[in-house]
Structures are given as structure tokens and as C-alpha cells.
Coordinates of C-alpha atoms in Angstrom, one line a residue:
M1306 CA -7.2 20.5 47.2
P1307 CA -9.5 22.4 44.7
A1308 CA -12.9 20.8 43.9
A1309 CA -12.0 19.9 40.4
S1310 CA -9.7 17.2 41.8
N1311 CA -12.5 14.8 42.0
A1312 CA -12.5 14.8 38.3
C1313 CA -10.0 11.8 38.1
L1314 CA -12.1 9.4 40.3
I1315 CA -15.6 10.3 38.0
S1316 CA -14.0 10.5 34.6
T1317 CA -11.5 7.9 34.8
Y1318 CA -13.9 4.9 35.1
T1319 CA -16.5 6.5 33.1
Q1320 CA -14.1 7.2 30.1
T1321 CA -12.9 3.6 30.4
S1322 CA -16.5 2.3 29.9
C1323 CA -16.5 0.4 33.7
F1324 CA -20.1 1.1 33.5
E1325 CA -22.4 -1.3 32.1
D1326 CA -25.1 0.5 29.7
D1327 CA -27.8 -0.1 32.0
K1328 CA -26.0 0.6 35.5
A1329 CA -25.8 4.0 37.1
P1330 CA -22.6 5.1 39.1
S1331 CA -24.0 4.2 42.2
D1332 CA -23.8 0.7 41.3
Y1333 CA -20.1 0.9 41.2
I1334 CA -19.2 1.4 45.0
S1335 CA -17.2 -0.5 47.7
S1336 CA -16.1 -3.7 46.4
D1337 CA -12.9 -5.9 46.4
E1338 CA -12.9 -6.7 42.4
E1339 CA -11.9 -3.7 40.1
Q1340 CA -9.4 -1.5 40.9
L1341 CA -9.1 2.5 40.3
E1342 CA -6.6 4.6 41.1
S1343 CA -7.7 8.3 42.1
G1344 CA -6.0 10.9 40.6
C1345 CA -6.2 13.2 43.8
T1346 CA -4.6 11.3 46.5
G1347 CA -3.3 8.2 45.2
R1348 CA -5.2 5.9 47.1
K1349 CA -6.8 3.0 45.5
F1350 CA -10.4 2.2 45.7
H1351 CA -12.4 -0.9 44.4
Y1352 CA -15.7 -0.9 42.5
E1353 CA -18.4 -3.5 41.6
N1354 CA -21.8 -3.8 40.8
K1355 CA -24.1 -3.5 44.1
A1356 CA -27.5 -2.6 42.8
E1357 CA -28.7 -3.1 46.4
R1358 CA -26.7 0.0 47.7
T1359 CA -29.1 3.1 48.3
F1360 CA -28.1 6.7 46.8
N1361 CA -28.0 7.6 50.4
A1362 CA -25.3 5.3 51.4
E1363 CA -23.5 5.8 48.3
M1364 CA -23.3 9.6 49.2
T1365 CA -22.6 8.9 52.8
A1366 CA -19.3 7.0 51.6
F1367 CA -18.2 9.6 48.9
E1368 CA -18.6 12.6 51.1
D1369 CA -16.6 10.8 53.7
F1370 CA -13.8 10.3 51.2
A1371 CA -14.3 14.0 50.3
G1372 CA -13.8 15.3 53.8
K1373 CA -10.9 13.3 54.5
N1374 CA -9.3 14.6 51.3
S1375 CA -10.2 18.3 51.6
I1376 CA -12.6 18.3 48.5
G1377 CA -15.2 19.8 50.1
A1378 CA -17.8 18.8 47.5
A1379 CA -21.3 18.4 48.6
F1380 CA -23.6 15.9 46.5
T1381 CA -27.3 16.0 46.5
R1382 CA -29.5 13.6 44.5
E1383 CA -30.3 16.5 42.3
N1384 CA -26.8 17.6 41.6
F1385 CA -25.0 14.3 41.3
N1386 CA -25.1 14.0 37.5
E1387 CA -24.5 17.4 36.9
V1388 CA -21.6 17.7 38.9
A1389 CA -20.3 14.6 37.5
A1390 CA -20.7 15.9 33.8
Q1391 CA -18.7 19.2 34.8
D1392 CA -15.9 16.8 35.9
L1393 CA -15.8 15.1 32.7
M1394 CA -15.1 18.3 31.0
V1395 CA -11.7 18.8 33.1
A1396 CA -9.0 18.7 30.8
K1397 CA -6.0 17.9 33.2
S1398 CA -5.8 16.0 36.3
E1399 CA -3.0 17.2 38.9
K1400 CA -1.6 13.7 38.8
T1401 CA 0.2 13.3 35.1
S1402 CA 3.3 12.4 36.2
D1403 CA 2.2 9.0 36.5
F1404 CA 2.0 8.4 32.8
A1405 CA 5.8 8.6 32.9
S1406 CA 6.1 5.7 34.7
Y1407 CA 3.9 3.3 32.6
E1408 CA 5.9 0.4 31.0
S1409 CA 5.5 0.7 27.1
L1410 CA 6.6 -1.3 24.3
P1411 CA 9.2 -2.5 23.4
E1412 CA 11.2 -3.4 26.7
A1413 CA 15.0 -3.9 26.4
A1414 CA 14.9 -6.7 29.0
K1415 CA 12.2 -8.8 27.5
H1416 CA 12.4 -8.1 23.8
E1417 CA 16.1 -7.2 22.8
K1418 CA 17.1 -10.8 22.6
F1419 CA 14.1 -11.6 20.6
F1420 CA 14.9 -8.9 17.9
R1421 CA 18.5 -9.9 17.5
A1422 CA 17.2 -13.7 16.8
A1423 CA 14.6 -12.5 14.4
F1424 CA 17.3 -10.4 12.8
E1425 CA 19.4 -13.1 12.4
V1426 CA 16.7 -15.3 10.8
L1427 CA 16.0 -12.7 8.2
L1428 CA 19.4 -12.1 7.4
K1429 CA 20.6 -15.9 7.1
E1430 CA 17.7 -17.2 5.8
G1431 CA 15.6 -14.6 4.4
V1432 CA 18.6 -12.6 2.4
F1433 CA 21.6 -14.7 2.0
S1434 CA 20.2 -18.3 1.9
A1435 CA 16.7 -17.2 -0.4
T1436 CA 19.3 -15.5 -2.8
S1437 CA 21.6 -18.5 -3.4
R1438 CA 21.8 -20.5 -6.7
K1439 CA 22.0 -23.6 -4.5
N1440 CA 18.8 -23.2 -3.2
K1441 CA 15.3 -23.5 -4.9
V1442 CA 13.0 -20.5 -5.9
N1443 CA 10.3 -21.7 -4.1
E1444 CA 9.3 -25.1 -1.9
W1445 CA 6.1 -25.8 -3.7
V1446 CA 3.3 -27.8 -1.8
N1447 CA -0.3 -27.5 -2.6
P1448 CA -2.7 -24.9 -1.0
E1449 CA -4.2 -27.4 1.2
E1450 CA -0.8 -28.8 2.6
L1451 CA 0.5 -25.4 3.0
E1452 CA -2.4 -24.3 5.4
K1453 CA -1.8 -27.3 7.5
V1454 CA 2.0 -26.5 7.8
L1455 CA 1.4 -22.5 8.8
E1456 CA -1.5 -23.7 11.2
L1457 CA -3.4 -20.4 10.2
D1458 CA -6.2 -21.1 12.7
V1459 CA -6.4 -18.1 15.4
N1460 CA -4.4 -19.1 18.7
P1461 CA -6.4 -19.0 21.9
G1462 CA -3.4 -17.7 23.8
P1463 CA 0.3 -16.3 23.1
S1464 CA 3.3 -17.8 21.3
S1465 CA 6.6 -18.1 22.7
H1466 CA 9.6 -16.2 21.2
G1467 CA 10.6 -19.6 19.9
K1468 CA 7.4 -20.4 18.3
L1469 CA 7.5 -17.1 16.7
L1470 CA 11.0 -17.7 15.4
D1471 CA 10.1 -21.2 14.2
L1472 CA 7.0 -19.5 12.2
M1473 CA 9.4 -16.9 10.6
K1474 CA 11.4 -19.6 9.3
T1475 CA 8.6 -21.7 8.0
V1476 CA 7.2 -18.3 6.3
I1477 CA 10.6 -17.8 4.5
K1478 CA 10.7 -21.6 3.5
Y1479 CA 7.6 -21.9 1.8
S1480 CA 7.6 -18.1 0.2
V1481 CA 8.7 -17.3 -3.4
K1482 CA 12.0 -15.8 -3.1
T1483 CA 11.6 -13.1 -5.6
G1484 CA 15.1 -11.8 -5.1
H1485 CA 16.3 -15.0 -6.4
P1486 CA 18.7 -15.1 -9.5
Y1487 CA 16.3 -17.5 -11.2
F1488 CA 13.4 -15.5 -10.1
V1489 CA 11.8 -14.4 -13.6
N1490 CA 8.0 -14.2 -12.9
Q1491 CA 7.6 -10.7 -12.3
L1492 CA 9.5 -7.2 -13.5
F1493 CA 11.9 -7.2 -10.6
S1494 CA 14.8 -9.1 -9.6
S1495 CA 17.7 -9.5 -6.9
V1496 CA 18.0 -7.9 -3.5
D1497 CA 19.1 -4.2 -3.3
P1498 CA 21.1 -4.4 -0.1
Y1499 CA 20.6 -0.6 0.7
G1500 CA 17.2 -0.5 -0.4
L1501 CA 16.4 -3.2 2.0
V1502 CA 18.3 -1.7 4.8
G1503 CA 16.2 1.5 4.0
Q1504 CA 13.0 -0.6 4.3
W1505 CA 14.2 -1.7 7.5
L1506 CA 14.6 1.8 8.8
A1507 CA 11.2 2.8 7.4
D1508 CA 9.5 0.0 9.4
T1509 CA 11.0 0.5 12.4
L1510 CA 10.3 4.2 12.4
N1511 CA 6.8 3.6 10.8
P1512 CA 6.5 7.0 9.8
S1513 CA 2.9 8.6 8.9
V1514 CA 4.0 11.0 6.1
Y1515 CA 1.1 13.5 6.3
T1516 CA 2.4 16.7 7.4
Y1517 CA 6.0 17.7 8.1
E1518 CA 4.8 18.1 11.9
V1519 CA 4.3 14.2 11.9
S1520 CA 6.9 13.5 9.9
P1521 CA 9.6 15.8 9.0
V1522 CA 12.5 14.1 7.7
F1523 CA 10.4 11.5 5.4
S1524 CA 8.2 14.7 4.0
L1525 CA 11.3 16.6 3.0
M1526 CA 12.8 13.2 1.7
E1527 CA 9.8 12.2 -0.5
E1528 CA 9.8 15.9 -1.8
H1529 CA 13.1 15.8 -3.2
V1530 CA 12.8 12.2 -4.6
L1531 CA 9.6 13.4 -6.4
A1532 CA 11.3 16.7 -7.5
Q1533 CA 14.3 14.5 -9.0
M1534 CA 12.2 12.2 -10.7
R1535 CA 10.4 15.0 -12.5
S1536 CA 13.5 16.7 -13.3
I1537 CA 14.7 13.3 -15.0
V1538 CA 11.2 13.1 -16.9
G1539 CA 12.1 16.4 -18.2
F1540 CA 9.2 18.9 -16.7
P1541 CA 10.2 22.3 -15.8
E1542 CA 12.1 22.9 -12.5
D1543 CA 10.1 23.9 -9.6
A1544 CA 6.9 23.0 -11.6
G1545 CA 4.3 19.9 -11.0
D1546 CA 3.8 17.8 -8.2
G1547 CA 4.0 14.0 -7.5
I1548 CA 2.7 11.2 -5.2
F1549 CA 3.7 7.7 -4.3
C1550 CA 1.4 5.3 -5.3
P1551 CA 0.5 1.5 -4.2
G1552 CA 1.3 0.4 -7.8
G1553 CA 1.0 1.5 -11.4
S1554 CA -2.6 0.7 -11.6
M1555 CA -3.3 2.9 -9.0
A1556 CA -1.0 5.9 -10.6
N1557 CA -3.0 5.3 -13.7
G1558 CA -6.1 5.6 -12.1
Y1559 CA -5.1 9.0 -10.6
A1560 CA -4.0 10.2 -13.8
I1561 CA -7.3 9.7 -15.1
S1562 CA -9.0 11.6 -12.1
C1563 CA -6.5 14.1 -12.5
A1564 CA -7.6 14.6 -16.4
R1565 CA -11.2 14.4 -15.9
H1566 CA -11.3 17.2 -13.3
Y1567 CA -9.0 18.9 -15.6
A1568 CA -11.3 18.9 -18.1
F1569 CA -14.6 19.6 -15.7
P1570 CA -13.6 21.1 -12.8
Q1571 CA -17.3 21.0 -11.5
I1572 CA -17.1 17.3 -11.3
K1573 CA -15.6 17.5 -7.8
T1574 CA -18.9 19.2 -6.4
Q1575 CA -21.4 18.2 -9.1
G1576 CA -20.3 14.9 -9.9
L1577 CA -20.4 12.8 -13.4
A1578 CA -23.9 14.2 -14.0
S1579 CA -22.5 17.4 -14.8
C1580 CA -20.4 16.1 -17.6
P1581 CA -21.0 15.3 -21.2
R1582 CA -19.8 11.6 -22.3
L1583 CA -16.1 11.5 -21.8
V1584 CA -13.9 9.5 -24.1
L1585 CA -10.3 8.3 -23.4
Y1586 CA -7.9 6.7 -25.9
T1587 CA -5.1 4.2 -25.2
S1588 CA -3.3 1.4 -27.3
E1589 CA -4.9 -2.0 -27.7
D1590 CA -1.9 -3.4 -26.0
A1591 CA -2.1 -1.0 -22.7
H1592 CA -2.2 -2.1 -19.3
Y1593 CA -5.6 -3.7 -18.3
S1594 CA -5.6 -1.0 -15.5
I1595 CA -6.5 1.6 -18.0
K1596 CA -10.0 0.0 -18.6
K1597 CA -10.4 -1.3 -15.2
L1598 CA -9.7 2.0 -13.8
A1599 CA -11.8 4.1 -16.2
A1600 CA -14.9 1.6 -14.8
F1601 CA -14.0 2.1 -11.5
E1602 CA -14.4 6.0 -11.4
G1603 CA -17.3 6.0 -13.4
L1604 CA -16.4 6.5 -16.8
G1605 CA -17.4 3.2 -18.1
S1606 CA -14.8 0.7 -20.0
D1607 CA -16.9 1.4 -23.3
N1608 CA -15.9 5.0 -23.3
V1609 CA -12.1 3.6 -23.6
Y1610 CA -11.4 3.6 -27.2
L1611 CA -8.5 1.2 -28.3
I1612 CA -6.1 2.4 -30.7
K1613 CA -4.6 0.2 -33.5
T1614 CA -0.8 -0.6 -33.2
D1615 CA 1.7 -1.3 -35.8
A1616 CA 3.8 -4.6 -36.2
R1617 CA 5.9 -3.6 -33.1
G1618 CA 2.9 -2.9 -30.9
R1619 CA 3.0 0.9 -31.1
I1620 CA 0.1 3.1 -31.4
L1621 CA -0.7 4.3 -34.8
P1622 CA -1.0 8.2 -34.7
E1623 CA -3.6 8.2 -37.9
D1624 CA -6.1 5.6 -36.2
L1625 CA -5.8 7.9 -33.2
R1626 CA -6.9 10.8 -34.8
A1627 CA -9.5 8.8 -36.7
Q1628 CA -11.0 7.7 -33.1
I1629 CA -11.0 11.2 -31.9
E1630 CA -12.9 12.4 -35.0
R1631 CA -15.4 9.5 -34.3
T1632 CA -16.0 10.8 -30.9
L1633 CA -16.9 14.1 -31.9
S1634 CA -19.2 12.9 -34.5
E1635 CA -20.9 10.8 -31.6
G1636 CA -21.6 14.1 -29.5
A1637 CA -19.0 12.9 -26.9
V1638 CA -15.9 14.7 -25.5
P1639 CA -12.3 13.4 -26.1
F1640 CA -10.5 14.3 -23.0
M1641 CA -7.4 12.0 -22.5
V1642 CA -5.0 9.7 -24.2
S1643 CA -3.0 7.3 -22.1
A1644 CA 0.1 6.5 -24.2
T1645 CA 2.7 3.5 -23.0
S1646 CA 6.1 3.5 -22.9
G1647 CA 7.0 -0.1 -22.4
T1648 CA 3.9 -2.4 -23.3
T1649 CA 3.6 -5.5 -21.5
V1650 CA 2.9 -7.5 -24.7
L1651 CA 6.0 -6.4 -26.8
G1652 CA 7.7 -4.0 -24.6
A1653 CA 6.7 -1.3 -27.1
F1654 CA 6.9 2.5 -26.8
D1655 CA 4.4 4.4 -28.1
P1656 CA 5.0 7.7 -30.5
L1657 CA 5.1 10.6 -28.0
P1658 CA 5.9 13.5 -30.2
A1659 CA 3.2 12.5 -32.5
I1660 CA 0.6 11.8 -29.8
A1661 CA 1.4 14.9 -28.1
D1662 CA 0.7 16.9 -31.1
L1663 CA -2.8 15.8 -31.5
C1664 CA -3.3 16.3 -27.5
T1665 CA -2.4 20.0 -28.4
E1666 CA -4.8 20.1 -31.4
Y1667 CA -7.8 18.3 -29.6
K1668 CA -7.0 20.1 -26.1
M1669 CA -6.7 16.6 -24.4
W1670 CA -4.8 15.6 -21.5
L1671 CA -1.7 13.3 -22.4
H1672 CA -0.6 10.7 -19.8
V1673 CA 2.5 8.2 -20.5
D1674 CA 2.2 5.0 -18.7
A1675 CA 6.1 4.7 -18.2
A1676 CA 5.7 2.0 -15.5
W1677 CA 7.7 -0.6 -17.3
G1678 CA 9.8 1.4 -19.6
G1679 CA 10.5 4.3 -17.3
G1680 CA 14.0 3.0 -16.6
A1681 CA 15.3 4.0 -19.9
L1682 CA 15.0 7.7 -18.9
V1683 CA 18.2 7.2 -17.1
S1684 CA 19.8 5.0 -19.9
R1685 CA 22.2 7.4 -22.2
K1686 CA 21.7 4.5 -24.9
H1687 CA 17.7 4.2 -24.7
R1688 CA 16.5 7.2 -23.4
H1689 CA 15.4 8.1 -26.9
L1690 CA 12.6 5.9 -26.7
L1691 CA 10.7 8.3 -24.5
N1692 CA 11.4 11.3 -26.5
G1693 CA 8.5 13.5 -26.1
I1694 CA 7.6 12.5 -22.5
E1695 CA 8.2 16.0 -21.3
R1696 CA 5.4 17.3 -23.3
A1697 CA 3.2 15.0 -21.0
D1698 CA 0.8 16.1 -18.4
S1699 CA 1.2 13.1 -16.2
V1700 CA 3.8 10.0 -16.3
T1701 CA 3.4 6.7 -14.2
W1702 CA 6.7 5.5 -13.4
N1703 CA 7.7 2.2 -11.2
P1704 CA 11.2 2.7 -10.4
H1705 CA 11.7 -0.7 -9.0
I1706 CA 11.2 -2.0 -12.6
R1707 CA 14.6 -1.8 -14.2
Y1708 CA 15.2 -1.4 -17.8
A1709 CA 15.8 -5.2 -18.7
S1710 CA 18.8 -4.8 -21.4
E1711 CA 20.9 -2.9 -19.2
N1712 CA 20.5 -5.3 -16.4
G1713 CA 21.6 -8.4 -18.8
I1714 CA 18.5 -9.9 -18.7
D1715 CA 18.4 -12.2 -21.6
T1716 CA 15.7 -14.9 -20.6
M1717 CA 12.1 -15.2 -21.9
T1718 CA 8.9 -17.2 -20.5
F1719 CA 6.1 -18.7 -22.7
Y1720 CA 3.1 -20.5 -21.5
N1721 CA 1.9 -22.0 -24.8
E1722 CA 2.9 -22.5 -28.3
M1723 CA 2.0 -19.3 -29.4
E1724 CA 4.3 -17.6 -26.6
L1725 CA 7.1 -19.5 -27.8
Q1726 CA 6.5 -18.3 -31.4
K1727 CA 6.8 -15.1 -30.4
V1728 CA 10.1 -15.7 -28.6
K1729 CA 11.6 -17.3 -31.7
Q1730 CA 10.2 -14.4 -33.9
F1731 CA 11.3 -11.4 -31.6
H1732 CA 14.4 -12.8 -29.8
P1733 CA 16.1 -15.3 -32.0
N1734 CA 19.1 -14.9 -30.1
A1735 CA 17.9 -15.4 -26.5
Q1736 CA 20.3 -17.6 -24.3
L1737 CA 18.0 -19.1 -22.4
V1738 CA 14.3 -20.1 -22.8
I1739 CA 12.3 -20.8 -19.7
R1740 CA 9.5 -23.6 -19.8
I1741 CA 6.4 -23.6 -17.6
R1742 CA 5.2 -26.9 -16.9
C1743 CA 1.7 -26.8 -15.4
D1744 CA 0.7 -29.1 -12.4
A1745 CA -2.9 -29.3 -13.0
E1746 CA -4.2 -28.4 -16.6
V1747 CA -7.7 -27.5 -15.3
A1748 CA -6.5 -25.1 -12.7
Q1749 CA -7.7 -21.4 -13.2
C1750 CA -4.4 -20.4 -12.1
Q1751 CA -1.7 -22.5 -13.5
L1752 CA 1.1 -22.7 -11.0
G1753 CA 4.1 -24.7 -11.8
M1754 CA 7.7 -25.5 -11.6
K1755 CA 10.2 -23.7 -13.9
F1756 CA 13.1 -25.1 -15.5
G1757 CA 15.5 -24.1 -18.1
C1758 CA 16.2 -25.3 -21.6
D1759 CA 18.7 -24.6 -24.2
A1760 CA 17.3 -22.0 -26.7
I1761 CA 19.6 -23.7 -29.5
T1762 CA 19.3 -27.5 -28.7
E1763 CA 16.1 -27.9 -26.7
A1764 CA 13.6 -25.0 -28.1
P1765 CA 13.5 -26.3 -31.7
R1766 CA 12.3 -29.6 -30.3
L1767 CA 9.6 -28.1 -28.0
L1768 CA 8.3 -26.1 -31.0
R1769 CA 7.8 -29.6 -32.8

């Protein structure tokens, strides 16, 4: 065998940190504790810390091994470290076939039964039971009690499959069932069966959608989905780009970054110091993420000018123009308008054509936050609410938020009298009003049980 074959013996245990920092290779010869398989011959050697062995004795043992295995390597005290270093650079050992025999996870014999049992729990309790009107949206307990139930301390040892299955059931029991028909806290509802299966498929494959080489299927899929979304918005065919984000807030942050770099490309290399004071504009009812992300990206929340709205919560173009002129008089640079299509306050849609005209006149980036109202783009009846969105430079759209009117959502929520007055004013024909009873008046986060009341018989009494 060639002399290079001894690389397996030296490089393997060096690279796997078998040596302590203050020990030399001579301290790890001839023992009955650690096993290391030679990549040259398949023989097994044992190593332990034995500092009293001399270098000459060590070399005698190693040269005996080398002679028996036709390595023919001659080591001296002077060249031992040099030879070892050269051996570490050998790219490939002769015994690579052993890798195919290594056991990898999962193993069908050990895990298939567990997988099937876990899937049964997910399907029965996490999907069908969790979306049944016969069951609660949430099994509420106080945080201190829930911590005890979940046993959140790190276990000193492994858990059995049965224990893990019980834990799954506990997690489902005490979690909020966001797919439940009576869950109205957030902007989504119900479980899409095909989307859920798609999520299971994606989690099973665990794709890293960086490049086509690493994730060919999902890379192409992502490109086509984003292209279709751009087409729905009305962007020119084969133009533009897109990216999936953790949420609408981050999407708005990306838009601010794009607008800033578009106005001042040198900021990428020279930083904010190379730019004048930048000002962006958004509705006084806009999502809070605009101010937060402006602060996060170094613009400063004071440089987010809030534009007045009309009685329905829509930006007043005349006030937008006034604020732009104010900015110019201050010596600052107006660089971006973030319009909102579907505010979280009143569900208002800003007048995009008028705003786009001002952006063109003052050479500003137009972003449309359509996270809430973007679903109207696929509605024949309500698409007109977003007329002019095709003139935007960027758009935030949360496809999981469905357009409420098209899905029969006719319930409202309130947490105080002011909110109930809004319901009465803007939704006089609501079929159901949801009242929230707080469990702790002094709690910073008011969590409580929800129950319904009839809008005709009960709501007037509540107002009194």
C-alpha cells in the first residue's frame, strides 16, 4: 500500500478531537478505552492518555505496524509532526466504502410505527377534532399551571415513543386551534386541506431553497408562484422579482430598504452617512411596522411623516403633498410613500392613482402594503379597490389573509365601549358581535374567554 494510506490513522482521530489541547499524539498509544478503526487495513487500535510512554517506544510500536502493513514509512523525532501535517491534507482515504454501511436516520424498523402513530395523532386530534364546533377553541389555563403540565425542564435522558405521543396530545390540547370555525382573533381561519398536506410535504423534504442545485423543484415552484402574483398585481410580464418573507412586517422592511438603495445606491458601501436626511410618508392608520422598520434600518421613526386620513381612513392626497413640501423646505429628501390597501383600523384602501401621481411628480418610490387587502386582487367585485397598484414599485401581499366579505365573515370583535361604538357605526347589520371578557383587569396582556351575543338583543344592552 502507498505511504499516504497512513493518513487515515493520523488524520481521523486528529480531526475528531481525540486529543486534548495539552497532549501530543505520543500520549494516545496502546490502550483499551477509545477505539479507532484504521482506514488502511480494517484493524482496530486502542488509544488512551499514557504520558509516561517515551517517544522511542511510540515510534517502535508505530513502525512495527507500518512494517506489517507494507506502509514503509520511517518516522524520526524531527519529521513526525511534518509527516502528520502532510497526511492531514490527503483528500481521500482508500477505505471510503464503509460510509455506505453507516446507519442513518430514520430507520424503518425503529421509526415507521412511531411515524404512523404520530400521524394518527395529528390527523385525529390536530386536524379534525381541533376544527370541530363541538370542541373548544382553546383549553385555557394560567401560565404557571401550563408550565407544570408541559414539564418544560430539559430531561436528563431520552423519552420513549409513548411519552412523545402523549406530549403531542398535550401540546394540541392546550394550543389555540387557529383553524377552528370560532377562532376570530387573527386574519385567517379554517384549515386548507391541500395547503396542510403541502406543508407536510415541505417539512418532510426540508428543502433549502437557495439555488437550483440544492433545491431544484422548490426553486422553480417559487419562481412560478411569484411570477403569477406579479401578474395578478398587474406588473409587466417577465419584469420584476419577489421574495417570500416571514411576515408582512418584514416585507415592508424590505420595501423600505429597496426604496432607500434605489434613491441612493452608494448607501450599500458608504452607509447612511453618505445620504441626506430621508423622509417617508404613510397613513396615520398604517401598520405599525412602517415606523418600527424605519427605526430598525437607521432612518429614525421621526422621519416617518404620518398623513391625515378622511372619515373612512383613507390618505388625503392634499395633506400628502403638503407634507412633501414641508420636507423639502426642511432640506430633507422625500424618498418613499407607503400606501395601505386595507388598514387594520378600518379596512381602508388608500387612493393609489392620486398617490402614484405624486410619487411620479416628486420622484419617490411607491410601496403598497396590501398585506390585509391584497386578496381583493382576485375578486371580480372588489378589485377596483386596488386600482393603480400596478404603478407601485413594490407590494406587500399576505396570501393567507383572505378577503373577509368573500368568505362570509360577518363577525366583529371589541374590547371596550369605543370599539363597540365603531361596530355600531360601521357595521350596523352585523349578525354576531363577539365580546371579550378579560380574566385580569391589571394584566398587561388581556387574555380571556370569548363568547357571542346577538347583535339585536344583546349589543344595545352592552352599550348601556
